[in-house]
mmCIF file of C-alpha atoms in Angstrom:
data_model
loop_
_atom_site.group_PDB
_atom_site.id
_atom_site.type_symbol
_atom_site.label_atom_id
_atom_site.label_comp_id
_atom_site.label_asym_id
_atom_site.label_seq_id
_atom_site.Cartn_x
_atom_site.Cartn_y
_atom_site.Cartn_z
ATOM 1 C CA MET M 1 36.199 10.157 17.619
ATOM 2 C CA SER M 2 38.423 9.509 14.262
ATOM 3 C CA ASP M 3 39.597 11.972 12.097
ATOM 4 C CA ALA M 4 37.565 10.440 9.494
ATOM 5 C CA LYS M 5 34.656 10.458 11.539
ATOM 6 C CA ALA M 6 35.021 13.952 12.477
ATOM 7 C CA ILE M 7 35.488 15.131 8.910
ATOM 8 C CA THR M 8 32.569 13.180 7.508
ATOM 9 C CA ASP M 9 30.199 14.572 10.681
ATOM 10 C CA LYS M 10 31.511 17.968 9.362
ATOM 11 C CA ARG M 11 30.375 17.668 5.986
ATOM 12 C CA ILE M 12 27.561 16.295 6.786
ATOM 13 C CA TYR M 13 26.360 18.985 9.205
ATOM 14 C CA GLU M 14 27.482 21.466 6.789
ATOM 15 C CA TYR M 15 24.278 20.356 4.680
ATOM 16 C CA VAL M 16 22.125 19.865 7.126
ATOM 17 C CA ASN M 17 20.262 23.154 8.373
ATOM 18 C CA PRO M 18 21.143 23.449 12.073
ATOM 19 C CA GLU M 19 17.427 25.034 12.713
ATOM 20 C CA ALA M 20 15.743 22.051 11.167
ATOM 21 C CA LEU M 21 18.022 19.397 13.101
ATOM 22 C CA LYS M 22 17.427 21.374 16.528
ATOM 23 C CA TRP M 23 13.566 20.969 16.200
ATOM 24 C CA VAL M 24 13.660 17.442 15.041
ATOM 25 C CA ARG M 25 15.502 16.563 17.972
ATOM 26 C CA ASP M 26 13.324 18.652 20.528
ATOM 27 C CA ASN M 27 10.222 17.305 18.780
ATOM 28 C CA SER M 28 11.196 13.585 18.226
ATOM 29 C CA ALA M 29 8.303 11.969 20.165
ATOM 30 C CA ASP M 30 5.629 13.879 18.303
ATOM 31 C CA MET M 31 7.375 13.347 14.717
ATOM 32 C CA THR M 32 7.664 9.823 15.427
ATOM 33 C CA LYS M 33 4.305 9.620 15.970
ATOM 34 C CA LEU M 34 3.814 11.610 13.109
ATOM 35 C CA MET M 35 5.579 9.247 10.741
ATOM 36 C CA ALA M 36 3.761 6.234 11.926
ATOM 37 C CA TYR M 37 0.443 7.831 11.018
ATOM 38 C CA TYR M 38 1.991 8.459 7.764
ATOM 39 C CA LYS M 39 3.373 5.149 7.220
ATOM 40 C CA CYS M 40 -0.404 3.525 8.118
ATOM 41 C CA ALA M 41 -1.487 5.723 5.631
ATOM 42 C CA ILE M 42 0.696 4.256 2.848
ATOM 43 C CA MET M 43 -0.003 0.849 3.958
ATOM 44 C CA GLU M 44 -3.738 1.560 3.899
ATOM 45 C CA VAL M 45 -3.320 3.128 0.392
ATOM 46 C CA GLU M 46 -1.173 0.002 -0.680
ATOM 47 C CA ALA M 47 -3.923 -2.771 0.692
ATOM 48 C CA LYS M 48 -6.667 -0.924 -1.778
ATOM 49 C CA LEU M 49 -4.394 -0.936 -4.550
ATOM 50 C CA ASN M 50 -3.676 -4.512 -4.413
ATOM 51 C CA VAL M 51 -7.360 -5.635 -3.969
ATOM 52 C CA LEU M 52 -7.696 -4.109 -7.004
ATOM 53 C CA ASN M 53 -5.136 -5.486 -8.791
ATOM 54 C CA GLU M 54 -6.126 -8.943 -7.867
ATOM 55 C CA GLU M 55 -9.990 -8.142 -8.554
ATOM 56 C CA PHE M 56 -8.977 -7.000 -12.044
ATOM 57 C CA SER M 57 -6.631 -10.087 -12.169
ATOM 58 C CA LEU M 58 -9.583 -12.343 -11.505
ATOM 59 C CA ARG M 59 -11.842 -10.636 -14.129
ATOM 60 C CA HIS M 60 -9.692 -10.494 -16.980
ATOM 61 C CA ASP M 61 -6.873 -12.750 -16.297
ATOM 62 C CA ARG M 62 -4.168 -9.807 -15.914
ATOM 63 C CA ASN M 63 -2.851 -7.754 -14.064
ATOM 64 C CA PRO M 64 -2.847 -3.884 -14.454
ATOM 65 C CA ILE M 65 -0.339 -3.129 -11.745
ATOM 66 C CA ASN M 66 2.977 -3.773 -12.679
ATOM 67 C CA SER M 67 4.861 -2.641 -9.522
ATOM 68 C CA ILE M 68 4.059 -0.261 -6.216
ATOM 69 C CA LYS M 69 6.946 1.799 -4.406
ATOM 70 C CA SER M 70 6.204 4.119 -1.659
ATOM 71 C CA ARG M 71 8.391 6.541 0.353
ATOM 72 C CA LEU M 72 8.190 8.322 3.627
ATOM 73 C CA LYS M 73 10.208 11.725 3.550
ATOM 74 C CA SER M 74 12.353 11.954 6.741
ATOM 75 C CA ALA M 75 11.793 14.038 9.583
ATOM 76 C CA LEU M 76 14.470 16.420 8.894
ATOM 77 C CA SER M 77 14.115 16.864 5.044
ATOM 78 C CA ILE M 78 10.381 18.023 6.180
ATOM 79 C CA ALA M 79 11.376 20.712 8.785
ATOM 80 C CA GLU M 80 13.997 22.016 6.087
ATOM 81 C CA LYS M 81 10.917 22.501 3.446
ATOM 82 C CA LEU M 82 8.761 23.992 6.124
ATOM 83 C CA GLU M 83 11.807 26.820 6.562
ATOM 84 C CA ARG M 84 12.244 26.909 2.583
ATOM 85 C CA VAL M 85 8.584 27.635 2.140
ATOM 86 C CA ASP M 86 8.762 30.090 5.330
ATOM 87 C CA LEU M 87 6.495 28.156 7.684
ATOM 88 C CA GLU M 88 6.713 27.810 11.378
ATOM 89 C CA MET M 89 8.155 24.018 12.235
ATOM 90 C CA SER M 90 5.284 22.437 13.617
ATOM 91 C CA VAL M 91 3.639 19.202 13.452
ATOM 92 C CA GLU M 92 0.485 21.029 12.612
ATOM 93 C CA ASN M 93 1.820 22.828 9.626
ATOM 94 C CA ILE M 94 3.333 19.629 8.386
ATOM 95 C CA GLN M 95 -0.018 17.979 8.358
ATOM 96 C CA ARG M 96 -2.099 20.769 6.709
ATOM 97 C CA ASP M 97 0.908 22.288 4.408
ATOM 98 C CA ILE M 98 3.157 19.503 3.497
ATOM 99 C CA HIS M 99 1.214 17.465 0.878
ATOM 100 C CA ASP M 100 4.302 15.134 -0.123
ATOM 101 C CA VAL M 101 5.466 13.592 2.977
ATOM 102 C CA ALA M 102 4.056 9.954 2.097
ATOM 103 C CA GLY M 103 4.131 9.057 -1.539
ATOM 104 C CA ILE M 104 3.345 6.018 -3.394
ATOM 105 C CA ARG M 105 4.463 5.170 -7.017
ATOM 106 C CA VAL M 106 2.447 2.797 -9.309
ATOM 107 C CA VAL M 107 3.322 1.436 -12.525
ATOM 108 C CA CYS M 108 0.899 0.208 -14.591
ATOM 109 C CA SER M 109 1.052 -1.979 -17.782
ATOM 110 C CA PHE M 110 -0.959 0.240 -20.355
ATOM 111 C CA THR M 111 -2.337 3.983 -20.300
ATOM 112 C CA ASP M 112 -5.654 2.770 -19.972
ATOM 113 C CA ASP M 113 -5.148 0.853 -16.935
ATOM 114 C CA VAL M 114 -3.412 4.360 -15.182
ATOM 115 C CA TYR M 115 -7.194 5.811 -15.298
ATOM 116 C CA MET M 116 -8.701 2.782 -14.747
ATOM 117 C CA ILE M 117 -7.100 2.348 -11.521
ATOM 118 C CA ALA M 118 -7.023 6.133 -10.601
ATOM 119 C CA ASN M 119 -11.176 6.154 -10.853
ATOM 120 C CA ALA M 120 -11.288 2.670 -9.345
ATOM 121 C CA LEU M 121 -9.400 3.975 -6.311
ATOM 122 C CA LEU M 122 -11.041 7.526 -6.307
ATOM 123 C CA SER M 123 -14.507 5.927 -5.938
ATOM 124 C CA GLN M 124 -14.046 4.208 -2.851
ATOM 125 C CA ASP M 125 -16.034 5.934 -0.104
ATOM 126 C CA ASP M 126 -13.488 6.561 2.217
ATOM 127 C CA ILE M 127 -11.022 8.275 -0.054
ATOM 128 C CA THR M 128 -11.538 11.868 -0.626
ATOM 129 C CA LEU M 129 -9.781 13.881 -3.557
ATOM 130 C CA ILE M 130 -7.579 16.585 -2.878
ATOM 131 C CA ARG M 131 -6.409 17.336 -5.942
ATOM 132 C CA LYS M 132 -5.347 15.491 -9.576
ATOM 133 C CA LYS M 133 -2.914 16.705 -12.254
ATOM 134 C CA ASP M 134 -2.758 14.750 -15.343
ATOM 135 C CA TYR M 135 0.375 15.394 -16.902
ATOM 136 C CA ILE M 136 -0.257 12.375 -19.017
ATOM 137 C CA ALA M 137 -3.113 14.450 -20.789
ATOM 138 C CA HIS M 138 -1.233 17.398 -20.500
ATOM 139 C CA PRO M 139 2.644 16.274 -20.327
ATOM 140 C CA LYS M 140 5.484 19.245 -18.801
ATOM 141 C CA ASP M 141 7.469 21.033 -21.009
ATOM 142 C CA ASN M 142 10.301 18.523 -20.663
ATOM 143 C CA GLY M 143 7.962 15.435 -21.647
ATOM 144 C CA TYR M 144 7.623 14.305 -18.543
ATOM 145 C CA ARG M 145 4.226 12.134 -18.009
ATOM 146 C CA SER M 146 2.282 10.768 -14.803
ATOM 147 C CA LEU M 147 -0.858 11.242 -13.292
ATOM 148 C CA HIS M 148 -0.404 12.766 -9.902
ATOM 149 C CA LEU M 149 -3.510 12.214 -7.238
ATOM 150 C CA LEU M 150 -3.396 14.012 -3.745
ATOM 151 C CA ILE M 151 -5.846 12.104 -1.322
ATOM 152 C CA ASN M 152 -6.964 12.030 2.156
ATOM 153 C CA VAL M 153 -7.443 8.141 3.578
ATOM 154 C CA PRO M 154 -8.548 7.285 7.070
ATOM 155 C CA ILE M 155 -6.458 5.214 9.521
ATOM 156 C CA PHE M 156 -7.963 3.314 12.274
ATOM 157 C CA LEU M 157 -6.309 3.603 15.111
ATOM 158 C CA ALA M 158 -7.108 1.591 18.835
ATOM 159 C CA ASN M 159 -8.643 4.501 20.021
ATOM 160 C CA GLU M 160 -9.507 6.811 16.852
ATOM 161 C CA LYS M 161 -9.497 7.437 13.497
ATOM 162 C CA LYS M 162 -7.369 9.714 11.901
ATOM 163 C CA ILE M 163 -7.203 11.169 8.356
ATOM 164 C CA MET M 164 -3.982 11.374 6.323
ATOM 165 C CA THR M 165 -2.814 12.578 3.599
ATOM 166 C CA VAL M 166 -0.842 10.615 0.717
ATOM 167 C CA GLU M 167 0.352 11.726 -2.782
ATOM 168 C CA ILE M 168 0.098 9.154 -5.329
ATOM 169 C CA GLN M 169 1.736 8.900 -9.046
ATOM 170 C CA ILE M 170 0.490 6.718 -11.453
ATOM 171 C CA ARG M 171 2.162 5.774 -14.824
ATOM 172 C CA THR M 172 3.044 3.336 -17.322
ATOM 173 C CA ILE M 173 6.300 1.360 -17.448
ATOM 174 C CA ALA M 174 7.533 3.541 -20.248
ATOM 175 C CA MET M 175 7.055 6.593 -18.517
ATOM 176 C CA ASP M 176 8.124 5.524 -15.241
ATOM 177 C CA VAL M 177 11.508 4.470 -17.328
ATOM 178 C CA TRP M 178 11.783 7.770 -18.707
ATOM 179 C CA ALA M 179 11.190 9.601 -15.339
ATOM 180 C CA SER M 180 13.857 7.617 -13.687
ATOM 181 C CA LEU M 181 16.734 7.895 -16.431
ATOM 182 C CA GLU M 182 15.637 11.483 -16.522
ATOM 183 C CA HIS M 183 16.514 12.354 -13.104
ATOM 184 C CA GLN M 184 19.698 10.356 -13.417
ATOM 185 C CA LEU M 185 20.824 12.299 -16.281
ATOM 186 C CA ARG M 186 19.484 15.716 -15.677
ATOM 187 C CA TYR M 187 20.560 15.583 -11.791
ATOM 188 C CA LYS M 188 24.276 13.964 -12.102
ATOM 189 C CA LYS M 189 26.937 15.721 -10.179
ATOM 190 C CA ASN M 190 29.750 17.800 -11.291
ATOM 191 C CA THR M 191 28.004 18.206 -14.707
ATOM 192 C CA VAL M 192 26.236 20.903 -17.081
ATOM 193 C CA PHE M 193 23.236 19.947 -18.209
ATOM 194 C CA THR M 194 22.590 21.722 -21.466
ATOM 195 C CA ASP M 195 19.621 22.523 -23.673
ATOM 196 C CA GLU M 196 20.692 20.184 -26.369
ATOM 197 C CA MET M 197 20.656 17.590 -23.394
ATOM 198 C CA GLY M 198 17.494 18.744 -22.761
ATOM 199 C CA ASP M 199 15.856 18.704 -26.007
ATOM 200 C CA GLU M 200 17.553 15.076 -26.841
ATOM 201 C CA LEU M 201 15.487 13.919 -23.782
ATOM 202 C CA LYS M 202 12.566 15.622 -24.815
ATOM 203 C CA LYS M 203 12.311 13.245 -28.079
ATOM 204 C CA CYS M 204 12.800 10.583 -25.890
ATOM 205 C CA ALA M 205 9.770 11.258 -23.933
ATOM 206 C CA ASP M 206 8.001 11.595 -27.192
ATOM 207 C CA LEU M 207 9.473 8.303 -28.042
ATOM 208 C CA SER M 208 8.034 6.619 -24.900
ATOM 209 C CA ALA M 209 4.526 8.161 -25.610
ATOM 210 C CA GLU M 210 4.260 6.604 -28.862
ATOM 211 C CA LEU M 211 5.426 3.500 -27.654
ATOM 212 C CA ASP M 212 2.372 3.686 -25.051
ATOM 213 C CA TYR M 213 0.165 4.617 -27.613
ATOM 214 C CA ARG M 214 1.159 1.282 -29.950
ATOM 215 C CA MET M 215 1.247 -0.898 -27.261
ATOM 216 C CA GLU M 216 -2.259 0.093 -25.960
ATOM 217 C CA LYS M 217 -3.829 -0.012 -29.331
ATOM 218 C CA LEU M 218 -2.282 -3.522 -29.755
ATOM 219 C CA ARG M 219 -3.507 -4.888 -26.274
ATOM 220 C CA ARG M 220 -6.812 -3.217 -27.260
ATOM 221 C CA GLU M 221 -6.979 -5.680 -30.558
ATOM 222 C CA VAL M 222 -6.231 -8.205 -28.632
ATOM 223 C CA THR M 223 -8.835 -7.876 -26.055
ATOM 224 C CA ALA M 224 -11.463 -7.677 -28.478
ATOM 225 C CA GLN M 225 -10.589 -11.056 -30.042
ATOM 226 C CA GLU M 226 -11.380 -12.485 -26.463
ATOM 227 C CA PRO M 227 -14.988 -12.829 -26.420
ATOM 228 C CA MET M 228 -14.569 -14.506 -30.067
ATOM 229 C CA TYR M 229 -12.027 -17.136 -28.563
ATOM 230 C CA ASN M 230 -14.353 -17.808 -25.602
ATOM 231 C CA ASN M 231 -17.122 -18.614 -27.113
ATOM 232 C CA LYS M 232 -15.488 -21.412 -29.548
ATOM 233 C CA ALA M 233 -14.024 -22.988 -26.122
#
């Protein structure tokens, strides 16, 4: 092993919880299977969202969903989270108590689209809502806005059905841009983020909300004209 490789491994190990790392290694087969189940759950929800987007496009000649992104927590980060919240490391505890293993972010064009997509998804009979947090109607103190859904969705395997939990965030393009830039600025390494900076970010969030409001108002005005022009055709 080279000196550079040894130094890199040492630095990585310093940031990793040794007990969590050992548990993941000792339970690698079970964790691989569990992560595959969560991946399947993400695929299931993404398929539902894509179908809704396509159906809306056929009916209204536009797509309400701008993009869909997904992420799966690593086995190590899950084990470390279990220890942080003082829970025994086990597959059972992950499925019962860790709700952000599988995550999907849906970026919509307009605010009304956020609620339309959420309601259409939740109306499906195999989707069970566990928790809903509306940070659009009630933004966080720092200005963050998004609609959070925690759902259960079934996945169908060769010989069994499993119920898996997926966290979904639905937001507009403006909300997504603000959240992405806010995270880059607030958590930049080797810097001090001051209260004044936080206040400025909150003002930017307010401007983002104003943009969504104005764009939604314009969309409704444009949509209101559609029957009139369709009748002339």
